[in-house]
Tab-separated table of C-alpha atoms in Angstrom:
chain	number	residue	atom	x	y	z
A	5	UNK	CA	140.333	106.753	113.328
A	6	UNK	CA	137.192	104.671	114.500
A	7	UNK	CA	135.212	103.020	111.574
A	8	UNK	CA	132.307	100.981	111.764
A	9	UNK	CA	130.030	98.864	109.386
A	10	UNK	CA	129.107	95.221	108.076
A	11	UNK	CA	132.871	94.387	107.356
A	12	UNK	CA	134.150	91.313	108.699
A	13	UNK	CA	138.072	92.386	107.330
A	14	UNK	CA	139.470	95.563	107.017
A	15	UNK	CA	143.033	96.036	105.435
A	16	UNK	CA	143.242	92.233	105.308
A	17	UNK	CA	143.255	92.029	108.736
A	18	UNK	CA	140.202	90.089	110.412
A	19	UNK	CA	138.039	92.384	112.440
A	20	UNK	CA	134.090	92.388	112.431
A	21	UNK	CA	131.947	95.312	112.588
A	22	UNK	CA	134.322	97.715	114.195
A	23	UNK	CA	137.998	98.571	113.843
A	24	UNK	CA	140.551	101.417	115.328
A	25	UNK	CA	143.094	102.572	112.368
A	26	UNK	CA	146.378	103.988	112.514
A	27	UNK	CA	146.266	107.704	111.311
A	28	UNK	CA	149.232	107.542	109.327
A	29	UNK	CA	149.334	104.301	107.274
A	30	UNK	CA	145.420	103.096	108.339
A	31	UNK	CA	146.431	99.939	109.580
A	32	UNK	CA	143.895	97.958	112.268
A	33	UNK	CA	145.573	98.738	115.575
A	34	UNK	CA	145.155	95.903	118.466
A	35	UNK	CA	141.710	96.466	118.861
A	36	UNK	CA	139.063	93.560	118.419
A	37	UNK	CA	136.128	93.049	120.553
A	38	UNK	CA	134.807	90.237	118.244
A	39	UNK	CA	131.166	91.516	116.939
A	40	UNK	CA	128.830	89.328	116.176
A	41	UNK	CA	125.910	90.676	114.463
A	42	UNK	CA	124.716	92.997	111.030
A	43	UNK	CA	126.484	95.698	112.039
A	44	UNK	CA	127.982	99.140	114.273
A	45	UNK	CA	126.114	101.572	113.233
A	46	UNK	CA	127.244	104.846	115.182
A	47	UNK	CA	130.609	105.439	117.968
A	48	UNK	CA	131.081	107.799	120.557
A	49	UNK	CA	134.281	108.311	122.245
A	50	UNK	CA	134.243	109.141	125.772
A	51	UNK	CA	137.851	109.442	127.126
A	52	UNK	CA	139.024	106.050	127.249
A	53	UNK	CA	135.575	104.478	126.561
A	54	UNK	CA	133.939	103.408	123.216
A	55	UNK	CA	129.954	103.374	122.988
A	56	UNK	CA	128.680	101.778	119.763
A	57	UNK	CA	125.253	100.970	118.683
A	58	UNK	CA	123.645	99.140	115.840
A	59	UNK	CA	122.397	95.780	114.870
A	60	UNK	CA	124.519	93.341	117.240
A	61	UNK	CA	124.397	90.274	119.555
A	62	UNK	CA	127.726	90.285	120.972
A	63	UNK	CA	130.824	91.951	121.741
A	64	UNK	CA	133.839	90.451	123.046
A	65	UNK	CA	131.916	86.944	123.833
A	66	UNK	CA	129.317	88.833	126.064
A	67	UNK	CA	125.631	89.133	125.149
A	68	UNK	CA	125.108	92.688	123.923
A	69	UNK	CA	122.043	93.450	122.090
A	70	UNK	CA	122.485	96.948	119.941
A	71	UNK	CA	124.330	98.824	122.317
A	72	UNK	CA	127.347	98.310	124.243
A	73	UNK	CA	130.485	100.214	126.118
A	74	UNK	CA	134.086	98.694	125.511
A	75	UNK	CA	137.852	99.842	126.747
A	76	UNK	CA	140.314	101.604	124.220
A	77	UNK	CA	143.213	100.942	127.587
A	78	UNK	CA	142.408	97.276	128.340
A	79	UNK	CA	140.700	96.204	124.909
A	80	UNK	CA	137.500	94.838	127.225
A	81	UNK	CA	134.054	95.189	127.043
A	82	UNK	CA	132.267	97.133	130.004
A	83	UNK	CA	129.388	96.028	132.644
A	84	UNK	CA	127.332	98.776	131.107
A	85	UNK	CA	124.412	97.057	129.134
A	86	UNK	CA	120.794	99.327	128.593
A	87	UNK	CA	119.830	95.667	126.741
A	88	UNK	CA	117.887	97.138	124.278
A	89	UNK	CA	115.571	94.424	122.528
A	90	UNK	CA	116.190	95.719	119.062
A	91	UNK	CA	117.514	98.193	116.924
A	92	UNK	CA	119.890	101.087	118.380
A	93	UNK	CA	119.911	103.163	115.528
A	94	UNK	CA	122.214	106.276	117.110
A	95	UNK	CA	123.672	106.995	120.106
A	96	UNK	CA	124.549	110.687	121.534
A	97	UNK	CA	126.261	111.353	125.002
A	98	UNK	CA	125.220	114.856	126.732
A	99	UNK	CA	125.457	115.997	130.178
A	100	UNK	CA	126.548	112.649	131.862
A	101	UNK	CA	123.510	110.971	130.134
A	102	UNK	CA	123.770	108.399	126.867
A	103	UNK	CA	120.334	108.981	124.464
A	104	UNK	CA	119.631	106.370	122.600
A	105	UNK	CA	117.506	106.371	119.619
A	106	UNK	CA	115.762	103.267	117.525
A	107	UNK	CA	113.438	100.981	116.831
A	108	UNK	CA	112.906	99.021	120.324
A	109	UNK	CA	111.032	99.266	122.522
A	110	UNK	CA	112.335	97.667	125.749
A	111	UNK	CA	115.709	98.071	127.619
A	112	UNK	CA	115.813	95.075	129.874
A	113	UNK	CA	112.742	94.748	131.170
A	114	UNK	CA	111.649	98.378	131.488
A	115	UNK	CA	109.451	100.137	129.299
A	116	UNK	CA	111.334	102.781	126.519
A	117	UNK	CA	109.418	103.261	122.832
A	118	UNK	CA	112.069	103.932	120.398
A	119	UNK	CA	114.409	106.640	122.408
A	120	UNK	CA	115.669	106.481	125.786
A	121	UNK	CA	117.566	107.739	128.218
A	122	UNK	CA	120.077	105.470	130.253
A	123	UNK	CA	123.590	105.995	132.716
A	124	UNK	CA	126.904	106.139	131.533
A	125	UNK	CA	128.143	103.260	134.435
A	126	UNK	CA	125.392	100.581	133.449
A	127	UNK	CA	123.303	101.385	131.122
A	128	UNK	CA	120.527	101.601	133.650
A	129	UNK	CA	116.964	103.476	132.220
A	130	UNK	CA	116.933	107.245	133.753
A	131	UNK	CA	112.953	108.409	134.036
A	132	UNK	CA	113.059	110.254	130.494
A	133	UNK	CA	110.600	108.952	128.649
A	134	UNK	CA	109.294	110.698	125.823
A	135	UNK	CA	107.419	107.716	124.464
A	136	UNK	CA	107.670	107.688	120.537
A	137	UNK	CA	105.012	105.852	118.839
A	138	UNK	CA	107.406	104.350	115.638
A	139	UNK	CA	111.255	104.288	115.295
A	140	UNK	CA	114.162	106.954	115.912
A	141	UNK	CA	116.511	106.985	113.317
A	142	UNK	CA	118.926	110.226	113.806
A	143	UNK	CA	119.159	112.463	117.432
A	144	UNK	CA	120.937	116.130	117.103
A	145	UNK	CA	121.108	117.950	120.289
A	146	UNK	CA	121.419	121.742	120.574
A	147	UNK	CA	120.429	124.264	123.153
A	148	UNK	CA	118.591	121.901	125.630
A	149	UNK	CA	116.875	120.002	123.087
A	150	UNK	CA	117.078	117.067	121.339
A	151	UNK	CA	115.941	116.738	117.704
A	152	UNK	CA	114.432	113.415	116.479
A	153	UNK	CA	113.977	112.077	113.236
A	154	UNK	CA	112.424	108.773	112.040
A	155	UNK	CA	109.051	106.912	110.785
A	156	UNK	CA	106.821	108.120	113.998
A	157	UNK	CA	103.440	110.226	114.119
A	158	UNK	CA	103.363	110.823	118.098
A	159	UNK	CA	105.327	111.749	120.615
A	160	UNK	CA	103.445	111.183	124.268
A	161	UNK	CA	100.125	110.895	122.153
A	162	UNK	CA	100.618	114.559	120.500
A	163	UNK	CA	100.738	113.985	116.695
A	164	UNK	CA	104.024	115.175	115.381
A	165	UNK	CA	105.044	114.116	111.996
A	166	UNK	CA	108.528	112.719	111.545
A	167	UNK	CA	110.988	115.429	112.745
A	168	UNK	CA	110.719	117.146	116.610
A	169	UNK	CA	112.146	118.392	118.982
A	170	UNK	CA	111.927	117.114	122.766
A	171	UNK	CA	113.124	118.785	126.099
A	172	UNK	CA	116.277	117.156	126.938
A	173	UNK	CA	115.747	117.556	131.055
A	174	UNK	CA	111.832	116.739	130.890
A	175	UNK	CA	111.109	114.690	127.882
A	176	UNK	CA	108.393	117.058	126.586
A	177	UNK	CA	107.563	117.969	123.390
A	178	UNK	CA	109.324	122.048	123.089
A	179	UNK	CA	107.012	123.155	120.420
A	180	UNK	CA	108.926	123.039	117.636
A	181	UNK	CA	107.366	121.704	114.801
A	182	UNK	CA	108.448	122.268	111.152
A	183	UNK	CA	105.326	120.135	109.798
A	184	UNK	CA	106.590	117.735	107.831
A	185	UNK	CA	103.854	115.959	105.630
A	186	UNK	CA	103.894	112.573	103.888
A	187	UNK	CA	101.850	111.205	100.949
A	188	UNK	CA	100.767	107.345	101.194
A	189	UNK	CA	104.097	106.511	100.143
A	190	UNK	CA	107.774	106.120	102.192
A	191	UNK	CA	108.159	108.896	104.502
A	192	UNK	CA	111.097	108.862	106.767
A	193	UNK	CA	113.635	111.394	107.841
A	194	UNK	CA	117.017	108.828	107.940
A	195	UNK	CA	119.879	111.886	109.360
A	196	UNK	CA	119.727	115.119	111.054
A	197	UNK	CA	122.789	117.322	111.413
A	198	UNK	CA	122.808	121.226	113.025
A	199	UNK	CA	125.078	124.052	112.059
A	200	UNK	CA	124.694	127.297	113.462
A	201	UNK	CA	121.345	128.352	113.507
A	202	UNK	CA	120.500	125.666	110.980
A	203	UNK	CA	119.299	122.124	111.230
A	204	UNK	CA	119.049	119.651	107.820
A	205	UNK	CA	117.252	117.038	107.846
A	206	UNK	CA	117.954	114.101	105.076
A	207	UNK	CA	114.782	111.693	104.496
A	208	UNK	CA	111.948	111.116	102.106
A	209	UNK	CA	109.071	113.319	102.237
A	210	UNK	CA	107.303	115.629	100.486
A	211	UNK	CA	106.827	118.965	102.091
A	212	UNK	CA	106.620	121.249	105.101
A	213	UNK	CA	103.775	123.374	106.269
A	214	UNK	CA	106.039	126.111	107.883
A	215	UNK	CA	106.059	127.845	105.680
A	216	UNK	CA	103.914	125.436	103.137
A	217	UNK	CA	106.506	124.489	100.763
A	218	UNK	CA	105.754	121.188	98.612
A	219	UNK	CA	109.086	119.711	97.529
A	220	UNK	CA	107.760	116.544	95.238
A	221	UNK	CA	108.502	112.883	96.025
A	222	UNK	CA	111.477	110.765	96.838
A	223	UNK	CA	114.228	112.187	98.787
A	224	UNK	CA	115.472	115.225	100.101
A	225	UNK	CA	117.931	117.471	102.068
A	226	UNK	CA	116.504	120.333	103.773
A	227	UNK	CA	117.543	123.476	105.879
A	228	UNK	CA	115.430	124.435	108.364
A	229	UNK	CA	115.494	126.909	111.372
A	230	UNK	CA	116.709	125.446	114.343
A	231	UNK	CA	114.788	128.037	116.925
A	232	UNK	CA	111.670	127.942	114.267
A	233	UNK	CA	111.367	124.783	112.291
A	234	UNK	CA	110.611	127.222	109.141
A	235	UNK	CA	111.885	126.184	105.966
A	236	UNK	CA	114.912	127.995	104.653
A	237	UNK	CA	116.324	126.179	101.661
A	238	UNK	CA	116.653	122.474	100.071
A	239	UNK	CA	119.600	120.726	98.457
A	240	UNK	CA	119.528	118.217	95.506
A	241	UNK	CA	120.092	114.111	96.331
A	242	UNK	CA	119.627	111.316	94.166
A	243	UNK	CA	116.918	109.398	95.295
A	244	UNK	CA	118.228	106.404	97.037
A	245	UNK	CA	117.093	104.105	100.573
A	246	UNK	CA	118.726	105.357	103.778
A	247	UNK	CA	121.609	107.678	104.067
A	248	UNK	CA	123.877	109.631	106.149
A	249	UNK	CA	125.625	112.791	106.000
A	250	UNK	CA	128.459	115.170	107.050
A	251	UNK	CA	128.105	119.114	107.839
A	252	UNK	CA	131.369	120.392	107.955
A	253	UNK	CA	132.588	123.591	109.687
């Protein structure tokens, strides 16, 4: 079991930000890479390898801002480094490739406005570049697409409010567009998770337009088509800042 967070112990045993537990008694196993930082925010496991993301500066003594690649077999951190210059908010592996999604806008010195594509050997920039005008908070990927939430209004200077969906091979806007609309107020779509023919997004806004459905203020859990964008159904949350969620099967 992989857990991640703001922790600095975990079962009285010191490890910061990130930990590998037992799965029968939940004890830390030999793990520690050393975090420095607010926080590991998301993990992907990739045979042997470990990608995290979040709010972090280093990781196992070696400068690593947001994003980095570490060894389950030799308990080391990896050359790969996309050296994001803020914010990697999640992190999704698909076809070879490693998306990342946030609120920078660099990776090294190239270029990349809140999601990016890089390599899984170093972390170097591949030519996707959708070009997202405020941050990426959750990436779902389904069918050759990849559906972004987050706090932005354009994609490639097409308006596009808060949730879309982007060609995974050309960066592209697809079409999709469930027409999510904001008052003056917090709007922000903070998870995403697809099922089926279904996508839910989590956030804070207050309707759609696909359909026109208006759902009131403060937050909300949607379903939504995943081929259409229409509205389908919503699901009761208390109204809190952030969040995170679980589909199961």
């Amino acid at each position: 079991v992989y857990v991640g967070g703001v922790f600095d112990t975990i079962g009285g045993t010191h490890r910061t930000k990130f930990a590998e537990l037992d799965t029968i008694n939940g004890t830390p196993t030999y793990l520690d890479y050393n975090i420095v930082g607010n926080y590991v925010d998301n993990i992907i496991l990739n045979g042997h390898s470990i990608y995290l993301s979040g709010i972090f500066f280093s990781v196992g003594g070696q400068q690593r801002h947001g994003a980095a690649k570490v060894s389950r077999l030799s308990n080391t951190v990896s050359s790969w480094n996309p050296n994001p210059n803020y914010w990697v908010r999640d992190i999704s592996l698909y076809d070879g490739k490693i998306f990342l999604g946030g609120t920078f806008t660099h990776l090294g010195s190239q270029y990349r406005n809140h999601i990016a594509a890089v390599d899984t050997t170093l972390g170097t920039p591949l030519n996707w570049n959708p070009d997202v005008d405020d941050a990426v908070n959750p990436i779902a990927i389904k069918g050759g697409k990849i559906y972004v939430g987050g706090k932005f209004s354009n994609i490639s200077g097409v308006n596009i409010s808060k949730l879309a969906a982007i060609d995974i091979n050309t960066g592209l806007l697809t079409g999709w567009d469930s027409r999510v609309y904001c008052s003056p107020f917090n709007c922000e779509i903070f998870d995403i998770q697809i099922k089926g023919d279904h996508i839910y997004p989590l956030g804070e806004f207050q309707g759609i337009s696909l359909p026109y459905y208006y759902l009131g203020f403060f937050k909300k859990l949607i379903v939504l088509d995943v081929n259409t964008g229409f509205y389908v159904d919503k699901i009761p949350v208390n109204r809190t800042t952030g969040g995170a969620m679980f589909i199961s099967e």
